[in-house]
Amino acid sequence: MPLPAAVLFDLDDTLFAHRGAVTTGIRTYLAEIGIVPTDPAAADAEWHRLEEFHYHRYLAGELEFEGQRRARARDFAAMHGVTLGDDEAGEWFTAYFEHYRAAWTLHDDALPCLADLRARRPDVRIGVITNGDPAFQQRKLDRVGLTGLLDGVVASGALGIVKPDPRIFRHACDGLGVAPDDAAYVGDRLRTDAIGAARAGLVGVWLNRHDAPPSADDRADAEASGVVEIIGLAALADVLDRGSSGRASQSGRAAPSGPSAPDDRNFG
């Protein structure tokens, strides 16, 4: 199978190193305001948990974008003995956000991956589909230098549709002028990104950077959908260019399948 006409990506933790920036941001901000967690790793994990919880409330329409930010700040501060009102929570988050923004960067393999795709197929269309506020996500793209490298960006906040709804994947393909069956989508969340894209008719690629084992349900659905798994973006062009399925390493070599490869996860 030749490289598809379009390759689309998730943004946060796929191209953009969101989780690392969040960890750096919260640690430097807590140091600035004099909060010293007894267990820094646990504090990091709690901040990430609150982000996940309240952000999904925003995606579900329970909170406005700024409301989920205030809720995260208020809940986290309360765990450290600080009570914040709405305005104070907004100010707290704004101060944290400056540290988070200072840490914005791409994953090291992001730009080489895009260059590899264009080298193999100069007319390939490259885009982003992200669950988020369009203005905020565009700021990230501008800051890390991705904007000029993309042919299209779709943000759920502009459509009122979130991944894994198949309509958002098909909308992005329409915007790029390609059929879903001639496109691939790459993301770090197996169900939201890879399975969702595959069910919309694209090649679904799970970027499993941390070699996380899938749940039994996710494994079954990934197998049924023909999801491809990679552990780094350096593998992507090779996998798409040769039509490989299953699991590929950072170097681009597909992992062997069969009983002799206990860590192999062949999804179709």
PDB file of C-alpha atoms in Angstrom:
ATOM      1  CA  MET A   1       0.000   0.000   0.000  1.00  0.00           C
ATOM      2  CA  PRO A   2       1.478   3.386  -0.950  1.00  0.00           C
ATOM      3  CA  LEU A   3       1.545   6.231   1.523  1.00  0.00           C
ATOM      4  CA  PRO A   4      -2.015   7.571   1.899  1.00  0.00           C
ATOM      5  CA  ALA A   5      -3.019  10.908   0.399  1.00  0.00           C
ATOM      6  CA  ALA A   6      -3.482  12.431   3.856  1.00  0.00           C
ATOM      7  CA  VAL A   7      -1.957  11.822   7.272  1.00  0.00           C
ATOM      8  CA  LEU A   8      -3.644  13.517  10.207  1.00  0.00           C
ATOM      9  CA  PHE A   9      -2.412  13.788  13.770  1.00  0.00           C
ATOM     10  CA  ASP A  10      -3.691  14.401  17.237  1.00  0.00           C
ATOM     11  CA  LEU A  11      -1.884  17.372  18.804  1.00  0.00           C
ATOM     12  CA  ASP A  12      -1.359  16.957  22.554  1.00  0.00           C
ATOM     13  CA  ASP A  13       1.087  14.168  23.436  1.00  0.00           C
ATOM     14  CA  THR A  14       1.331  13.116  19.793  1.00  0.00           C
ATOM     15  CA  LEU A  15       3.154  16.011  18.105  1.00  0.00           C
ATOM     16  CA  PHE A  16       3.141  18.473  21.008  1.00  0.00           C
ATOM     17  CA  ALA A  17       4.812  17.390  24.295  1.00  0.00           C
ATOM     18  CA  HIS A  18       1.872  18.422  26.468  1.00  0.00           C
ATOM     19  CA  ARG A  19       2.366  16.149  29.457  1.00  0.00           C
ATOM     20  CA  GLY A  20       5.997  17.147  29.901  1.00  0.00           C
ATOM     21  CA  ALA A  21       5.076  20.843  29.733  1.00  0.00           C
ATOM     22  CA  VAL A  22       2.317  20.327  32.309  1.00  0.00           C
ATOM     23  CA  THR A  23       4.709  18.617  34.726  1.00  0.00           C
ATOM     24  CA  THR A  24       7.355  21.312  34.304  1.00  0.00           C
ATOM     25  CA  GLY A  25       4.753  24.040  34.616  1.00  0.00           C
ATOM     26  CA  ILE A  26       3.143  22.838  37.839  1.00  0.00           C
ATOM     27  CA  ARG A  27       6.466  22.096  39.510  1.00  0.00           C
ATOM     28  CA  THR A  28       7.952  25.508  38.752  1.00  0.00           C
ATOM     29  CA  TYR A  29       4.758  27.302  39.754  1.00  0.00           C
ATOM     30  CA  LEU A  30       4.463  25.478  43.075  1.00  0.00           C
ATOM     31  CA  ALA A  31       8.084  26.354  43.829  1.00  0.00           C
ATOM     32  CA  GLU A  32       7.351  30.005  43.040  1.00  0.00           C
ATOM     33  CA  ILE A  33       4.402  30.216  45.456  1.00  0.00           C
ATOM     34  CA  GLY A  34       6.125  28.245  48.200  1.00  0.00           C
ATOM     35  CA  ILE A  35       4.156  24.992  48.073  1.00  0.00           C
ATOM     36  CA  VAL A  36       6.484  22.034  48.596  1.00  0.00           C
ATOM     37  CA  PRO A  37       4.614  18.734  48.120  1.00  0.00           C
ATOM     38  CA  THR A  38       5.772  15.920  50.381  1.00  0.00           C
ATOM     39  CA  ASP A  39       5.523  13.637  47.344  1.00  0.00           C
ATOM     40  CA  PRO A  40       6.212  15.608  44.117  1.00  0.00           C
ATOM     41  CA  ALA A  41       5.379  12.655  41.875  1.00  0.00           C
ATOM     42  CA  ALA A  42       2.010  12.227  43.573  1.00  0.00           C
ATOM     43  CA  ALA A  43       1.315  15.962  43.190  1.00  0.00           C
ATOM     44  CA  ASP A  44       2.155  15.717  39.482  1.00  0.00           C
ATOM     45  CA  ALA A  45      -0.178  12.768  39.108  1.00  0.00           C
ATOM     46  CA  GLU A  46      -2.995  14.574  40.899  1.00  0.00           C
ATOM     47  CA  TRP A  47      -2.633  17.654  38.691  1.00  0.00           C
ATOM     48  CA  HIS A  48      -2.760  15.434  35.602  1.00  0.00           C
ATOM     49  CA  ARG A  49      -5.807  13.597  37.009  1.00  0.00           C
ATOM     50  CA  LEU A  50      -7.663  16.854  37.601  1.00  0.00           C
ATOM     51  CA  GLU A  51      -6.791  18.046  34.124  1.00  0.00           C
ATOM     52  CA  GLU A  52      -8.197  14.847  32.612  1.00  0.00           C
ATOM     53  CA  PHE A  53     -11.335  14.933  34.760  1.00  0.00           C
ATOM     54  CA  HIS A  54     -12.293  18.560  34.281  1.00  0.00           C
ATOM     55  CA  TYR A  55     -11.231  18.741  30.635  1.00  0.00           C
ATOM     56  CA  HIS A  56     -13.585  15.896  29.825  1.00  0.00           C
ATOM     57  CA  ARG A  57     -16.311  17.810  31.634  1.00  0.00           C
ATOM     58  CA  TYR A  58     -15.593  20.676  29.228  1.00  0.00           C
ATOM     59  CA  LEU A  59     -15.728  18.327  26.222  1.00  0.00           C
ATOM     60  CA  ALA A  60     -19.044  16.974  27.498  1.00  0.00           C
ATOM     61  CA  GLY A  61     -20.448  20.502  27.709  1.00  0.00           C
ATOM     62  CA  GLU A  62     -20.635  20.581  31.528  1.00  0.00           C
ATOM     63  CA  LEU A  63     -18.108  23.412  31.863  1.00  0.00           C
ATOM     64  CA  GLU A  64     -16.925  26.311  29.739  1.00  0.00           C
ATOM     65  CA  PHE A  65     -13.273  26.273  28.712  1.00  0.00           C
ATOM     66  CA  GLU A  66     -12.276  28.782  31.386  1.00  0.00           C
ATOM     67  CA  GLY A  67     -14.513  27.017  33.905  1.00  0.00           C
ATOM     68  CA  GLN A  68     -12.581  23.760  33.643  1.00  0.00           C
ATOM     69  CA  ARG A  69      -9.359  25.677  34.256  1.00  0.00           C
ATOM     70  CA  ARG A  70     -10.746  27.295  37.411  1.00  0.00           C
ATOM     71  CA  ALA A  71     -12.077  23.950  38.624  1.00  0.00           C
ATOM     72  CA  ARG A  72      -8.645  22.350  38.241  1.00  0.00           C
ATOM     73  CA  ALA A  73      -6.952  25.153  40.163  1.00  0.00           C
ATOM     74  CA  ARG A  74      -9.578  25.204  42.917  1.00  0.00           C
ATOM     75  CA  ASP A  75      -9.497  21.438  43.502  1.00  0.00           C
ATOM     76  CA  PHE A  76      -5.705  21.207  43.446  1.00  0.00           C
ATOM     77  CA  ALA A  77      -5.205  24.176  45.775  1.00  0.00           C
ATOM     78  CA  ALA A  78      -7.745  22.715  48.220  1.00  0.00           C
ATOM     79  CA  MET A  79      -5.668  19.546  48.444  1.00  0.00           C
ATOM     80  CA  HIS A  80      -2.806  21.727  49.650  1.00  0.00           C
ATOM     81  CA  GLY A  81      -4.861  23.618  52.206  1.00  0.00           C
ATOM     82  CA  VAL A  82      -5.673  26.666  50.108  1.00  0.00           C
ATOM     83  CA  THR A  83      -9.267  27.761  49.447  1.00  0.00           C
ATOM     84  CA  LEU A  84      -9.854  29.691  46.220  1.00  0.00           C
ATOM     85  CA  GLY A  85     -12.935  31.537  45.003  1.00  0.00           C
ATOM     86  CA  ASP A  86     -13.735  31.663  41.298  1.00  0.00           C
ATOM     87  CA  ASP A  87     -11.714  34.802  40.587  1.00  0.00           C
ATOM     88  CA  GLU A  88      -8.805  33.598  42.690  1.00  0.00           C
ATOM     89  CA  ALA A  89      -8.881  30.225  40.947  1.00  0.00           C
ATOM     90  CA  GLY A  90      -8.725  31.993  37.596  1.00  0.00           C
ATOM     91  CA  GLU A  91      -5.735  34.047  38.718  1.00  0.00           C
ATOM     92  CA  TRP A  92      -4.039  30.924  40.129  1.00  0.00           C
ATOM     93  CA  PHE A  93      -4.439  29.102  36.839  1.00  0.00           C
ATOM     94  CA  THR A  94      -3.265  32.093  34.812  1.00  0.00           C
ATOM     95  CA  ALA A  95      -0.075  32.252  36.856  1.00  0.00           C
ATOM     96  CA  TYR A  96       0.505  28.506  36.455  1.00  0.00           C
ATOM     97  CA  PHE A  97      -0.220  28.776  32.747  1.00  0.00           C
ATOM     98  CA  GLU A  98       2.733  31.097  32.175  1.00  0.00           C
ATOM     99  CA  HIS A  99       5.067  28.387  33.465  1.00  0.00           C
ATOM    100  CA  TYR A 100       3.291  25.748  31.377  1.00  0.00           C
ATOM    101  CA  ARG A 101       3.547  27.900  28.246  1.00  0.00           C
ATOM    102  CA  ALA A 102       7.246  28.517  28.829  1.00  0.00           C
ATOM    103  CA  ALA A 103       7.748  24.745  28.595  1.00  0.00           C
ATOM    104  CA  TRP A 104       5.886  24.274  25.296  1.00  0.00           C
ATOM    105  CA  THR A 105       7.799  22.136  22.830  1.00  0.00           C
ATOM    106  CA  LEU A 106       7.338  19.423  20.244  1.00  0.00           C
ATOM    107  CA  HIS A 107       8.298  15.813  20.730  1.00  0.00           C
ATOM    108  CA  ASP A 108      11.744  15.248  19.244  1.00  0.00           C
ATOM    109  CA  ASP A 109      10.381  12.934  16.555  1.00  0.00           C
ATOM    110  CA  ALA A 110       7.570  15.248  15.364  1.00  0.00           C
ATOM    111  CA  LEU A 111       9.323  17.397  12.753  1.00  0.00           C
ATOM    112  CA  PRO A 112      11.457  14.544  11.340  1.00  0.00           C
ATOM    113  CA  CYS A 113       8.269  12.510  10.919  1.00  0.00           C
ATOM    114  CA  LEU A 114       6.531  15.258   8.951  1.00  0.00           C
ATOM    115  CA  ALA A 115       9.617  15.756   6.804  1.00  0.00           C
ATOM    116  CA  ASP A 116       9.819  12.020   6.109  1.00  0.00           C
ATOM    117  CA  LEU A 117       6.192  11.902   4.992  1.00  0.00           C
ATOM    118  CA  ARG A 118       6.661  14.839   2.605  1.00  0.00           C
ATOM    119  CA  ALA A 119       9.916  13.398   1.239  1.00  0.00           C
ATOM    120  CA  ARG A 120       8.186  10.132   0.358  1.00  0.00           C
ATOM    121  CA  ARG A 121       5.073  11.761  -1.057  1.00  0.00           C
ATOM    122  CA  PRO A 122       5.468  15.492  -1.817  1.00  0.00           C
ATOM    123  CA  ASP A 123       1.717  15.962  -2.356  1.00  0.00           C
ATOM    124  CA  VAL A 124       0.706  14.348   0.951  1.00  0.00           C
ATOM    125  CA  ARG A 125      -1.811  16.393   2.925  1.00  0.00           C
ATOM    126  CA  ILE A 126      -0.919  16.765   6.605  1.00  0.00           C
ATOM    127  CA  GLY A 127      -3.387  17.925   9.200  1.00  0.00           C
ATOM    128  CA  VAL A 128      -4.375  17.968  12.856  1.00  0.00           C
ATOM    129  CA  ILE A 129      -7.598  16.948  14.580  1.00  0.00           C
ATOM    130  CA  THR A 130      -7.696  18.016  18.217  1.00  0.00           C
ATOM    131  CA  ASN A 131     -10.260  17.894  20.987  1.00  0.00           C
ATOM    132  CA  GLY A 132      -9.969  21.428  22.283  1.00  0.00           C
ATOM    133  CA  ASP A 133     -10.632  25.120  22.046  1.00  0.00           C
ATOM    134  CA  PRO A 134      -9.604  26.287  18.550  1.00  0.00           C
ATOM    135  CA  ALA A 135      -7.958  29.549  19.636  1.00  0.00           C
ATOM    136  CA  PHE A 136      -5.953  27.873  22.384  1.00  0.00           C
ATOM    137  CA  GLN A 137      -4.784  25.007  20.201  1.00  0.00           C
ATOM    138  CA  GLN A 138      -3.832  27.451  17.438  1.00  0.00           C
ATOM    139  CA  ARG A 139      -1.627  29.322  19.907  1.00  0.00           C
ATOM    140  CA  LYS A 140       0.270  26.098  20.517  1.00  0.00           C
ATOM    141  CA  LEU A 141       0.660  25.419  16.815  1.00  0.00           C
ATOM    142  CA  ASP A 142       1.963  28.940  16.233  1.00  0.00           C
ATOM    143  CA  ARG A 143       4.345  28.852  19.170  1.00  0.00           C
ATOM    144  CA  VAL A 144       6.036  25.563  18.244  1.00  0.00           C
ATOM    145  CA  GLY A 145       6.224  26.304  14.526  1.00  0.00           C
ATOM    146  CA  LEU A 146       3.715  23.780  13.214  1.00  0.00           C
ATOM    147  CA  THR A 147       1.208  26.138  11.596  1.00  0.00           C
ATOM    148  CA  GLY A 148       3.063  26.572   8.316  1.00  0.00           C
ATOM    149  CA  LEU A 149       3.640  22.826   8.009  1.00  0.00           C
ATOM    150  CA  LEU A 150      -0.042  21.868   8.086  1.00  0.00           C
ATOM    151  CA  ASP A 151      -2.682  21.776   5.376  1.00  0.00           C
ATOM    152  CA  GLY A 152      -5.575  21.821   7.802  1.00  0.00           C
ATOM    153  CA  VAL A 153      -6.546  21.983  11.473  1.00  0.00           C
ATOM    154  CA  VAL A 154      -9.841  20.819  12.950  1.00  0.00           C
ATOM    155  CA  ALA A 155     -10.632  21.587  16.599  1.00  0.00           C
ATOM    156  CA  SER A 156     -13.638  20.074  18.314  1.00  0.00           C
ATOM    157  CA  GLY A 157     -14.532  23.376  19.951  1.00  0.00           C
ATOM    158  CA  ALA A 158     -15.276  24.883  16.561  1.00  0.00           C
ATOM    159  CA  LEU A 159     -17.535  22.015  15.485  1.00  0.00           C
ATOM    160  CA  GLY A 160     -19.289  20.878  18.621  1.00  0.00           C
ATOM    161  CA  ILE A 161     -18.163  17.332  17.805  1.00  0.00           C
ATOM    162  CA  VAL A 162     -15.416  15.525  19.701  1.00  0.00           C
ATOM    163  CA  LYS A 163     -13.299  12.490  18.950  1.00  0.00           C
ATOM    164  CA  PRO A 164     -14.058   9.599  18.696  1.00  0.00           C
ATOM    165  CA  ASP A 165     -17.222  10.694  16.865  1.00  0.00           C
ATOM    166  CA  PRO A 166     -16.616   9.580  13.258  1.00  0.00           C
ATOM    167  CA  ARG A 167     -17.994  12.861  11.937  1.00  0.00           C
ATOM    168  CA  ILE A 168     -14.975  14.846  13.081  1.00  0.00           C
ATOM    169  CA  PHE A 169     -12.572  12.548  11.207  1.00  0.00           C
ATOM    170  CA  ARG A 170     -14.697  12.663   8.059  1.00  0.00           C
ATOM    171  CA  HIS A 171     -15.013  16.445   8.323  1.00  0.00           C
ATOM    172  CA  ALA A 172     -11.232  16.748   8.410  1.00  0.00           C
ATOM    173  CA  CYS A 173     -10.875  14.489   5.375  1.00  0.00           C
ATOM    174  CA  ASP A 174     -13.453  16.545   3.480  1.00  0.00           C
ATOM    175  CA  GLY A 175     -11.495  19.683   4.309  1.00  0.00           C
ATOM    176  CA  LEU A 176      -8.358  18.179   2.821  1.00  0.00           C
ATOM    177  CA  GLY A 177     -10.159  16.866  -0.242  1.00  0.00           C
ATOM    178  CA  VAL A 178      -9.425  13.193   0.434  1.00  0.00           C
ATOM    179  CA  ALA A 179     -11.553  10.133   1.054  1.00  0.00           C
ATOM    180  CA  PRO A 180     -11.321   8.563   4.536  1.00  0.00           C
ATOM    181  CA  ASP A 181     -10.033   5.322   3.029  1.00  0.00           C
ATOM    182  CA  ASP A 182      -7.058   7.245   1.616  1.00  0.00           C
ATOM    183  CA  ALA A 183      -6.121   8.811   4.951  1.00  0.00           C
ATOM    184  CA  ALA A 184      -4.476   7.812   8.224  1.00  0.00           C
ATOM    185  CA  TYR A 185      -4.873   9.280  11.684  1.00  0.00           C
ATOM    186  CA  VAL A 186      -2.251   9.065  14.447  1.00  0.00           C
ATOM    187  CA  GLY A 187      -2.886   9.674  18.133  1.00  0.00           C
ATOM    188  CA  ASP A 188      -1.749   8.695  21.601  1.00  0.00           C
ATOM    189  CA  ARG A 189      -5.171   7.522  22.826  1.00  0.00           C
ATOM    190  CA  LEU A 190      -6.124   4.095  21.593  1.00  0.00           C
ATOM    191  CA  ARG A 191      -9.914   4.421  21.785  1.00  0.00           C
ATOM    192  CA  THR A 192     -10.383   8.160  21.219  1.00  0.00           C
ATOM    193  CA  ASP A 193      -7.846   8.419  18.416  1.00  0.00           C
ATOM    194  CA  ALA A 194      -6.930   5.150  16.717  1.00  0.00           C
ATOM    195  CA  ILE A 195     -10.123   3.132  17.131  1.00  0.00           C
ATOM    196  CA  GLY A 196     -12.248   6.220  16.497  1.00  0.00           C
ATOM    197  CA  ALA A 197     -10.406   6.979  13.264  1.00  0.00           C
ATOM    198  CA  ALA A 198     -10.538   3.374  12.089  1.00  0.00           C
ATOM    199  CA  ARG A 199     -14.281   3.249  12.650  1.00  0.00           C
ATOM    200  CA  ALA A 200     -14.600   6.392  10.528  1.00  0.00           C
ATOM    201  CA  GLY A 201     -12.843   4.618   7.648  1.00  0.00           C
ATOM    202  CA  LEU A 202      -9.267   5.891   8.073  1.00  0.00           C
ATOM    203  CA  VAL A 203      -6.203   3.873   8.970  1.00  0.00           C
ATOM    204  CA  GLY A 204      -6.086   4.224  12.744  1.00  0.00           C
ATOM    205  CA  VAL A 205      -2.587   4.429  14.250  1.00  0.00           C
ATOM    206  CA  TRP A 206      -2.027   4.238  18.001  1.00  0.00           C
ATOM    207  CA  LEU A 207       1.119   6.069  19.131  1.00  0.00           C
ATOM    208  CA  ASN A 208       1.916   4.132  22.302  1.00  0.00           C
ATOM    209  CA  ARG A 209       5.024   6.019  23.442  1.00  0.00           C
ATOM    210  CA  HIS A 210       5.041   4.441  26.901  1.00  0.00           C
ATOM    211  CA  ASP A 211       4.351   0.859  25.791  1.00  0.00           C
ATOM    212  CA  ALA A 212       1.134   0.773  27.804  1.00  0.00           C
ATOM    213  CA  PRO A 213      -0.846  -2.476  27.661  1.00  0.00           C
ATOM    214  CA  PRO A 214      -4.370  -2.005  26.305  1.00  0.00           C
ATOM    215  CA  SER A 215      -7.418  -3.127  28.234  1.00  0.00           C
ATOM    216  CA  ALA A 216      -9.107  -6.297  27.073  1.00  0.00           C
ATOM    217  CA  ASP A 217     -11.986  -4.329  25.525  1.00  0.00           C
ATOM    218  CA  ASP A 218      -9.649  -1.902  23.773  1.00  0.00           C
ATOM    219  CA  ARG A 219      -7.533  -4.772  22.462  1.00  0.00           C
ATOM    220  CA  ALA A 220     -10.575  -6.521  21.029  1.00  0.00           C
ATOM    221  CA  ASP A 221     -11.894  -3.358  19.391  1.00  0.00           C
ATOM    222  CA  ALA A 222      -8.455  -2.468  18.035  1.00  0.00           C
ATOM    223  CA  GLU A 223      -8.113  -5.914  16.486  1.00  0.00           C
ATOM    224  CA  ALA A 224     -11.576  -5.680  14.948  1.00  0.00           C
ATOM    225  CA  SER A 225     -10.767  -2.231  13.525  1.00  0.00           C
ATOM    226  CA  GLY A 226      -7.323  -3.092  12.147  1.00  0.00           C
ATOM    227  CA  VAL A 227      -5.516  -0.527  14.273  1.00  0.00           C
ATOM    228  CA  VAL A 228      -1.756  -0.165  13.772  1.00  0.00           C
ATOM    229  CA  GLU A 229       0.460   0.416  16.820  1.00  0.00           C
ATOM    230  CA  ILE A 230       3.777   2.289  16.871  1.00  0.00           C
ATOM    231  CA  ILE A 231       5.906   3.387  19.813  1.00  0.00           C
ATOM    232  CA  GLY A 232       7.455   6.411  18.114  1.00  0.00           C
ATOM    233  CA  LEU A 233       6.777   8.661  15.133  1.00  0.00           C
ATOM    234  CA  ALA A 234       9.995   7.592  13.429  1.00  0.00           C
ATOM    235  CA  ALA A 235       8.197   4.359  12.555  1.00  0.00           C
ATOM    236  CA  LEU A 236       5.162   5.980  10.976  1.00  0.00           C
ATOM    237  CA  ALA A 237       6.182   6.551   7.371  1.00  0.00           C
ATOM    238  CA  ASP A 238       7.610   3.045   7.007  1.00  0.00           C
ATOM    239  CA  VAL A 239       4.514   1.461   8.485  1.00  0.00           C
ATOM    240  CA  LEU A 240       2.123   3.430   6.280  1.00  0.00           C
ATOM    241  CA  ASP A 241       4.281   3.099   3.170  1.00  0.00           C
ATOM    242  CA  ARG A 242       4.345  -0.675   3.320  1.00  0.00           C
ATOM    243  CA  GLY A 243       0.865  -1.115   4.723  1.00  0.00           C
ATOM    244  CA  SER A 244       2.053  -2.911   7.846  1.00  0.00           C
ATOM    245  CA  SER A 245      -0.371  -3.820  10.578  1.00  0.00           C
ATOM    246  CA  GLY A 246       0.405  -4.674  14.134  1.00  0.00           C
ATOM    247  CA  ARG A 247       3.210  -3.219  16.230  1.00  0.00           C
ATOM    248  CA  ALA A 248       6.234  -1.228  15.093  1.00  0.00           C
ATOM    249  CA  SER A 249       9.233  -0.010  17.026  1.00  0.00           C
ATOM    250  CA  GLN A 250      10.767   3.470  17.139  1.00  0.00           C
ATOM    251  CA  SER A 251      13.202   2.429  14.426  1.00  0.00           C
ATOM    252  CA  GLY A 252      10.367   1.509  12.087  1.00  0.00           C
ATOM    253  CA  ARG A 253      10.913  -2.252  12.231  1.00  0.00           C
ATOM    254  CA  ALA A 254       7.664  -4.114  12.737  1.00  0.00           C
ATOM    255  CA  ALA A 255       7.840  -6.305  15.803  1.00  0.00           C
ATOM    256  CA  PRO A 256       7.648 -10.035  15.058  1.00  0.00           C
ATOM    257  CA  SER A 257       4.315 -11.701  15.535  1.00  0.00           C
ATOM    258  CA  GLY A 258       3.487 -15.104  16.887  1.00  0.00           C
ATOM    259  CA  PRO A 259       4.017 -16.994  20.135  1.00  0.00           C
ATOM    260  CA  SER A 260       7.755 -16.243  20.202  1.00  0.00           C
ATOM    261  CA  ALA A 261       7.067 -12.516  20.624  1.00  0.00           C
ATOM    262  CA  PRO A 262       5.271 -12.153  23.985  1.00  0.00           C
ATOM    263  CA  ASP A 263       5.170  -8.338  23.841  1.00  0.00           C
ATOM    264  CA  ASP A 264       3.817  -8.190  20.306  1.00  0.00           C
ATOM    265  CA  ARG A 265       0.413  -6.564  19.964  1.00  0.00           C
ATOM    266  CA  ASN A 266      -0.895  -7.286  16.510  1.00  0.00           C
ATOM    267  CA  PHE A 267      -4.157  -5.410  15.972  1.00  0.00           C
ATOM    268  CA  GLY A 268      -5.130  -6.878  12.653  1.00  0.00           C
TER     269      GLY A 268
END
